[in-house]
Amino acid sequence: MSVVLVFKANVASYDHWRNTYDEAAPFRRENGVLHDEIYCSPEDMTSVLVMQTFDSVETAQSFVSNPKLAETMKAAGVIGAPHLTITQSI
């Protein structure tokens, strides 16, 4: 079963967000992210969509509830509350 966390948010600056995202790679790996993909609107680089793969729903839920994730998103310049959805293959 494949589990994917879909993260959609607006950011103050794509470059700043991306640098912070890249620096947080060890945190993501340590907390179960197996693979990630980043998408951006070609018309608006401050609108980002991230898809992260996990081995289980529980691991994804634990990642989402980790306080360090909220701290990292704030430091990265995420504007407002991101939209987070955990999905799984059926």
mmCIF file of N, CA and C in Angstrom:
data_model
loop_
_atom_site.group_PDB
_atom_site.id
_atom_site.type_symbol
_atom_site.label_atom_id
_atom_site.label_comp_id
_atom_site.label_asym_id
_atom_site.label_seq_id
_atom_site.Cartn_x
_atom_site.Cartn_y
_atom_site.Cartn_z
ATOM 1 N N MET A 1 0.847 -1.177 0.000
ATOM 2 C CA MET A 1 0.000 0.000 0.000
ATOM 3 C C MET A 1 0.892 1.240 0.000
ATOM 4 N N SER A 2 0.576 2.173 -0.835
ATOM 5 C CA SER A 2 1.311 3.430 -0.918
ATOM 6 C C SER A 2 0.525 4.516 -0.189
ATOM 7 N N VAL A 3 1.225 5.282 0.647
ATOM 8 C CA VAL A 3 0.604 6.376 1.389
ATOM 9 C C VAL A 3 1.287 7.674 0.964
ATOM 10 N N VAL A 4 0.485 8.663 0.600
ATOM 11 C CA VAL A 4 1.027 9.938 0.140
ATOM 12 C C VAL A 4 0.394 11.072 0.932
ATOM 13 N N LEU A 5 1.251 11.931 1.462
ATOM 14 C CA LEU A 5 0.813 13.172 2.086
ATOM 15 C C LEU A 5 0.864 14.254 1.021
ATOM 16 N N VAL A 6 -0.269 14.917 0.805
ATOM 17 C CA VAL A 6 -0.342 16.017 -0.150
ATOM 18 C C VAL A 6 -0.365 17.308 0.662
ATOM 19 N N PHE A 7 0.621 18.162 0.395
ATOM 20 C CA PHE A 7 0.800 19.420 1.107
ATOM 21 C C PHE A 7 0.640 20.538 0.098
ATOM 22 N N LYS A 8 -0.304 21.451 0.345
ATOM 23 C CA LYS A 8 -0.513 22.587 -0.553
ATOM 24 C C LYS A 8 -0.498 23.846 0.292
ATOM 25 N N ALA A 9 0.326 24.810 -0.131
ATOM 26 C CA ALA A 9 0.437 26.044 0.650
ATOM 27 C C ALA A 9 0.915 27.193 -0.219
ATOM 28 N N ASN A 10 0.725 28.384 0.302
ATOM 29 C CA ASN A 10 1.315 29.580 -0.281
ATOM 30 C C ASN A 10 2.506 29.957 0.578
ATOM 31 N N VAL A 11 3.551 30.438 -0.068
ATOM 32 C CA VAL A 11 4.778 30.809 0.637
ATOM 33 C C VAL A 11 5.160 32.235 0.272
ATOM 34 N N ALA A 12 5.866 32.893 1.192
ATOM 35 C CA ALA A 12 6.260 34.281 0.961
ATOM 36 C C ALA A 12 7.260 34.390 -0.188
ATOM 37 N N SER A 13 8.191 33.450 -0.261
ATOM 38 C CA SER A 13 9.220 33.450 -1.300
ATOM 39 C C SER A 13 9.565 32.010 -1.632
ATOM 40 N N TYR A 14 9.443 31.638 -2.897
ATOM 41 C CA TYR A 14 9.763 30.264 -3.270
ATOM 42 C C TYR A 14 11.214 29.925 -2.948
ATOM 43 N N ASP A 15 12.141 30.809 -3.280
ATOM 44 C CA ASP A 15 13.562 30.519 -3.056
ATOM 45 C C ASP A 15 13.857 30.270 -1.583
ATOM 46 N N HIS A 16 13.320 31.125 -0.708
ATOM 47 C CA HIS A 16 13.540 30.934 0.734
ATOM 48 C C HIS A 16 12.894 29.628 1.201
ATOM 49 N N TRP A 17 11.645 29.393 0.751
ATOM 50 C CA TRP A 17 10.952 28.168 1.137
ATOM 51 C C TRP A 17 11.753 26.949 0.682
ATOM 52 N N ARG A 18 12.227 26.965 -0.558
ATOM 53 C CA ARG A 18 12.941 25.808 -1.107
ATOM 54 C C ARG A 18 14.253 25.555 -0.361
ATOM 55 N N ASN A 19 14.982 26.617 -0.032
ATOM 56 C CA ASN A 19 16.219 26.442 0.737
ATOM 57 C C ASN A 19 15.938 25.798 2.082
ATOM 58 N N THR A 20 14.908 26.279 2.770
ATOM 59 C CA THR A 20 14.543 25.719 4.074
ATOM 60 C C THR A 20 14.077 24.275 3.917
ATOM 61 N N TYR A 21 13.292 24.009 2.886
ATOM 62 C CA TYR A 21 12.811 22.646 2.618
ATOM 63 C C TYR A 21 13.996 21.704 2.402
ATOM 64 N N ASP A 22 14.943 22.120 1.583
ATOM 65 C CA ASP A 22 16.103 21.280 1.307
ATOM 66 C C ASP A 22 16.941 21.034 2.560
ATOM 67 N N GLU A 23 17.096 22.051 3.394
ATOM 68 C CA GLU A 23 17.860 21.900 4.641
ATOM 69 C C GLU A 23 17.180 20.943 5.617
ATOM 70 N N ALA A 24 15.877 20.784 5.496
ATOM 71 C CA ALA A 24 15.115 19.913 6.396
ATOM 72 C C ALA A 24 15.063 18.466 5.908
ATOM 73 N N ALA A 25 15.819 18.126 4.876
ATOM 74 C CA ALA A 25 15.800 16.756 4.338
ATOM 75 C C ALA A 25 16.100 15.704 5.407
ATOM 76 N N PRO A 26 17.103 15.895 6.272
ATOM 77 C CA PRO A 26 17.350 14.875 7.306
ATOM 78 C C PRO A 26 16.143 14.677 8.239
ATOM 79 N N PHE A 27 15.472 15.764 8.595
ATOM 80 C CA PHE A 27 14.273 15.664 9.435
ATOM 81 C C PHE A 27 13.195 14.827 8.748
ATOM 82 N N ARG A 28 12.983 15.090 7.459
ATOM 83 C CA ARG A 28 11.962 14.321 6.740
ATOM 84 C C ARG A 28 12.317 12.840 6.696
ATOM 85 N N ARG A 29 13.555 12.516 6.372
ATOM 86 C CA ARG A 29 13.974 11.110 6.276
ATOM 87 C C ARG A 29 13.862 10.406 7.631
ATOM 88 N N GLU A 30 14.286 11.104 8.699
ATOM 89 C CA GLU A 30 14.223 10.523 10.052
ATOM 90 C C GLU A 30 12.790 10.286 10.499
ATOM 91 N N ASN A 31 11.844 10.969 9.879
ATOM 92 C CA ASN A 31 10.445 10.858 10.275
ATOM 93 C C ASN A 31 9.588 10.164 9.236
ATOM 94 N N GLY A 32 10.221 9.353 8.394
ATOM 95 C CA GLY A 32 9.478 8.430 7.553
ATOM 96 C C GLY A 32 9.197 8.823 6.129
ATOM 97 N N VAL A 33 9.632 9.993 5.670
ATOM 98 C CA VAL A 33 9.392 10.361 4.271
ATOM 99 C C VAL A 33 10.337 9.539 3.391
ATOM 100 N N LEU A 34 9.754 8.734 2.511
ATOM 101 C CA LEU A 34 10.538 7.863 1.642
ATOM 102 C C LEU A 34 10.895 8.537 0.323
ATOM 103 N N HIS A 35 10.013 9.396 -0.146
ATOM 104 C CA HIS A 35 10.197 10.065 -1.434
ATOM 105 C C HIS A 35 9.349 11.331 -1.416
ATOM 106 N N ASP A 36 9.807 12.366 -2.086
ATOM 107 C CA ASP A 36 8.990 13.568 -2.198
ATOM 108 C C ASP A 36 9.138 14.197 -3.575
ATOM 109 N N GLU A 37 8.085 14.886 -3.976
ATOM 110 C CA GLU A 37 8.055 15.609 -5.242
ATOM 111 C C GLU A 37 7.471 16.983 -4.973
ATOM 112 N N ILE A 38 8.037 17.988 -5.634
ATOM 113 C CA ILE A 38 7.589 19.371 -5.444
ATOM 114 C C ILE A 38 7.069 19.912 -6.769
ATOM 115 N N TYR A 39 5.917 20.557 -6.694
ATOM 116 C CA TYR A 39 5.303 21.179 -7.863
ATOM 117 C C TYR A 39 5.001 22.641 -7.538
ATOM 118 N N CYS A 40 5.027 23.456 -8.568
ATOM 119 C CA CYS A 40 4.759 24.887 -8.429
ATOM 120 C C CYS A 40 3.901 25.332 -9.600
ATOM 121 N N SER A 41 3.067 26.297 -9.348
ATOM 122 C CA SER A 41 2.308 26.884 -10.436
ATOM 123 C C SER A 41 3.245 27.718 -11.303
ATOM 124 N N PRO A 42 3.254 27.531 -12.618
ATOM 125 C CA PRO A 42 4.125 28.341 -13.471
ATOM 126 C C PRO A 42 3.735 29.822 -13.449
ATOM 127 N N GLU A 43 2.492 30.113 -13.123
ATOM 128 C CA GLU A 43 2.037 31.501 -13.059
ATOM 129 C C GLU A 43 2.317 32.148 -11.711
ATOM 130 N N ASP A 44 2.510 31.319 -10.671
ATOM 131 C CA ASP A 44 2.678 31.860 -9.317
ATOM 132 C C ASP A 44 3.599 30.945 -8.516
ATOM 133 N N MET A 45 4.870 31.289 -8.471
ATOM 134 C CA MET A 45 5.865 30.448 -7.786
ATOM 135 C C MET A 45 5.692 30.435 -6.272
ATOM 136 N N THR A 46 4.743 31.204 -5.748
ATOM 137 C CA THR A 46 4.514 31.165 -4.300
ATOM 138 C C THR A 46 3.430 30.163 -3.922
ATOM 139 N N SER A 47 2.875 29.471 -4.890
ATOM 140 C CA SER A 47 1.888 28.417 -4.645
ATOM 141 C C SER A 47 2.573 27.079 -4.876
ATOM 142 N N VAL A 48 2.793 26.325 -3.778
ATOM 143 C CA VAL A 48 3.527 25.066 -3.886
ATOM 144 C C VAL A 48 2.654 23.876 -3.510
ATOM 145 N N LEU A 49 2.967 22.764 -4.129
ATOM 146 C CA LEU A 49 2.314 21.486 -3.853
ATOM 147 C C LEU A 49 3.429 20.467 -3.658
ATOM 148 N N VAL A 50 3.407 19.773 -2.529
ATOM 149 C CA VAL A 50 4.415 18.759 -2.229
ATOM 150 C C VAL A 50 3.703 17.438 -1.993
ATOM 151 N N MET A 51 4.236 16.378 -2.586
ATOM 152 C CA MET A 51 3.710 15.036 -2.368
ATOM 153 C C MET A 51 4.825 14.205 -1.742
ATOM 154 N N GLN A 52 4.542 13.659 -0.546
ATOM 155 C CA GLN A 52 5.535 12.881 0.189
ATOM 156 C C GLN A 52 4.999 11.476 0.426
ATOM 157 N N THR A 53 5.832 10.483 0.148
ATOM 158 C CA THR A 53 5.437 9.081 0.272
ATOM 159 C C THR A 53 5.913 8.521 1.606
ATOM 160 N N PHE A 54 5.042 7.744 2.252
ATOM 161 C CA PHE A 54 5.319 7.083 3.534
ATOM 162 C C PHE A 54 4.982 5.601 3.412
ATOM 163 N N ASP A 55 5.451 4.812 4.385
ATOM 164 C CA ASP A 55 5.142 3.375 4.359
ATOM 165 C C ASP A 55 3.820 3.035 5.042
ATOM 166 N N SER A 56 3.253 3.971 5.808
ATOM 167 C CA SER A 56 1.979 3.699 6.466
ATOM 168 C C SER A 56 1.257 5.002 6.789
ATOM 169 N N VAL A 57 -0.048 4.901 6.979
ATOM 170 C CA VAL A 57 -0.862 6.048 7.380
ATOM 171 C C VAL A 57 -0.391 6.553 8.732
ATOM 172 N N GLU A 58 -0.071 5.642 9.636
ATOM 173 C CA GLU A 58 0.370 6.022 10.983
ATOM 174 C C GLU A 58 1.654 6.855 10.948
ATOM 175 N N THR A 59 2.588 6.468 10.081
ATOM 176 C CA THR A 59 3.836 7.222 9.956
ATOM 177 C C THR A 59 3.557 8.620 9.416
ATOM 178 N N ALA A 60 2.685 8.724 8.435
ATOM 179 C CA ALA A 60 2.319 10.033 7.877
ATOM 180 C C ALA A 60 1.625 10.888 8.935
ATOM 181 N N GLN A 61 0.730 10.298 9.696
ATOM 182 C CA GLN A 61 0.033 11.039 10.742
ATOM 183 C C GLN A 61 1.007 11.526 11.818
ATOM 184 N N SER A 62 1.960 10.697 12.172
ATOM 185 C CA SER A 62 2.965 11.076 13.157
ATOM 186 C C SER A 62 3.806 12.245 12.634
ATOM 187 N N PHE A 63 4.164 12.207 11.367
ATOM 188 C CA PHE A 63 4.944 13.278 10.752
ATOM 189 C C PHE A 63 4.165 14.596 10.796
ATOM 190 N N VAL A 64 2.898 14.549 10.410
ATOM 191 C CA VAL A 64 2.063 15.750 10.372
ATOM 192 C C VAL A 64 1.891 16.350 11.766
ATOM 193 N N SER A 65 1.821 15.517 12.786
ATOM 194 C CA SER A 65 1.603 16.020 14.144
ATOM 195 C C SER A 65 2.899 16.389 14.870
ATOM 196 N N ASN A 66 4.040 16.198 14.237
ATOM 197 C CA ASN A 66 5.327 16.529 14.857
ATOM 198 C C ASN A 66 5.457 18.054 14.971
ATOM 199 N N PRO A 67 5.694 18.576 16.176
ATOM 200 C CA PRO A 67 5.822 20.036 16.352
ATOM 201 C C PRO A 67 6.947 20.647 15.516
ATOM 202 N N LYS A 68 7.983 19.890 15.238
ATOM 203 C CA LYS A 68 9.094 20.417 14.434
ATOM 204 C C LYS A 68 8.636 20.726 13.007
ATOM 205 N N LEU A 69 7.653 20.001 12.502
ATOM 206 C CA LEU A 69 7.137 20.291 11.162
ATOM 207 C C LEU A 69 6.517 21.684 11.141
ATOM 208 N N ALA A 70 5.712 22.005 12.135
ATOM 209 C CA ALA A 70 5.094 23.335 12.195
ATOM 210 C C ALA A 70 6.158 24.420 12.313
ATOM 211 N N GLU A 71 7.176 24.189 13.112
ATOM 212 C CA GLU A 71 8.269 25.151 13.260
ATOM 213 C C GLU A 71 8.992 25.363 11.931
ATOM 214 N N THR A 72 9.241 24.272 11.228
ATOM 215 C CA THR A 72 9.952 24.349 9.949
ATOM 216 C C THR A 72 9.123 25.096 8.906
ATOM 217 N N MET A 73 7.824 24.817 8.871
ATOM 218 C CA MET A 73 6.964 25.509 7.909
ATOM 219 C C MET A 73 6.941 27.008 8.191
ATOM 220 N N LYS A 74 6.871 27.387 9.456
ATOM 221 C CA LYS A 74 6.874 28.798 9.822
ATOM 222 C C LYS A 74 8.190 29.450 9.393
ATOM 223 N N ALA A 75 9.315 28.790 9.686
ATOM 224 C CA ALA A 75 10.629 29.321 9.318
ATOM 225 C C ALA A 75 10.787 29.432 7.804
ATOM 226 N N ALA A 76 10.107 28.555 7.075
ATOM 227 C CA ALA A 76 10.206 28.547 5.609
ATOM 228 C C ALA A 76 9.357 29.629 4.948
ATOM 229 N N GLY A 77 8.487 30.271 5.734
ATOM 230 C CA GLY A 77 7.658 31.335 5.171
ATOM 231 C C GLY A 77 6.323 30.880 4.630
ATOM 232 N N VAL A 78 5.822 29.744 5.152
ATOM 233 C CA VAL A 78 4.485 29.298 4.747
ATOM 234 C C VAL A 78 3.476 30.314 5.287
ATOM 235 N N ILE A 79 2.596 30.766 4.414
ATOM 236 C CA ILE A 79 1.595 31.771 4.765
ATOM 237 C C ILE A 79 0.299 31.070 5.160
ATOM 238 N N GLY A 80 -0.167 31.322 6.369
ATOM 239 C CA GLY A 80 -1.407 30.717 6.841
ATOM 240 C C GLY A 80 -1.248 29.223 7.075
ATOM 241 N N ALA A 81 -2.359 28.573 7.238
ATOM 242 C CA ALA A 81 -2.358 27.126 7.468
ATOM 243 C C ALA A 81 -2.297 26.393 6.129
ATOM 244 N N PRO A 82 -1.353 25.465 5.981
ATOM 245 C CA PRO A 82 -1.310 24.690 4.737
ATOM 246 C C PRO A 82 -2.460 23.692 4.694
ATOM 247 N N HIS A 83 -2.769 23.246 3.504
ATOM 248 C CA HIS A 83 -3.770 22.190 3.340
ATOM 249 C C HIS A 83 -3.013 20.867 3.280
ATOM 250 N N LEU A 84 -3.261 19.983 4.246
ATOM 251 C CA LEU A 84 -2.587 18.684 4.325
ATOM 252 C C LEU A 84 -3.609 17.570 4.200
ATOM 253 N N THR A 85 -3.368 16.626 3.295
ATOM 254 C CA THR A 85 -4.246 15.486 3.109
ATOM 255 C C THR A 85 -3.418 14.219 3.018
ATOM 256 N N ILE A 86 -3.766 13.221 3.830
ATOM 257 C CA ILE A 86 -3.108 11.921 3.759
ATOM 258 C C ILE A 86 -3.988 11.024 2.906
ATOM 259 N N THR A 87 -3.379 10.436 1.871
ATOM 260 C CA THR A 87 -4.102 9.555 0.952
ATOM 261 C C THR A 87 -3.400 8.193 0.904
ATOM 262 N N GLN A 88 -4.117 7.186 0.462
ATOM 263 C CA GLN A 88 -3.501 5.867 0.290
ATOM 264 C C GLN A 88 -4.055 5.199 -0.952
ATOM 265 N N SER A 89 -3.246 4.346 -1.544
ATOM 266 C CA SER A 89 -3.708 3.590 -2.712
ATOM 267 C C SER A 89 -4.721 2.550 -2.253
ATOM 268 N N ILE A 90 -5.667 2.276 -3.112
ATOM 269 C CA ILE A 90 -6.682 1.284 -2.758
ATOM 270 C C ILE A 90 -6.833 0.276 -3.882
#
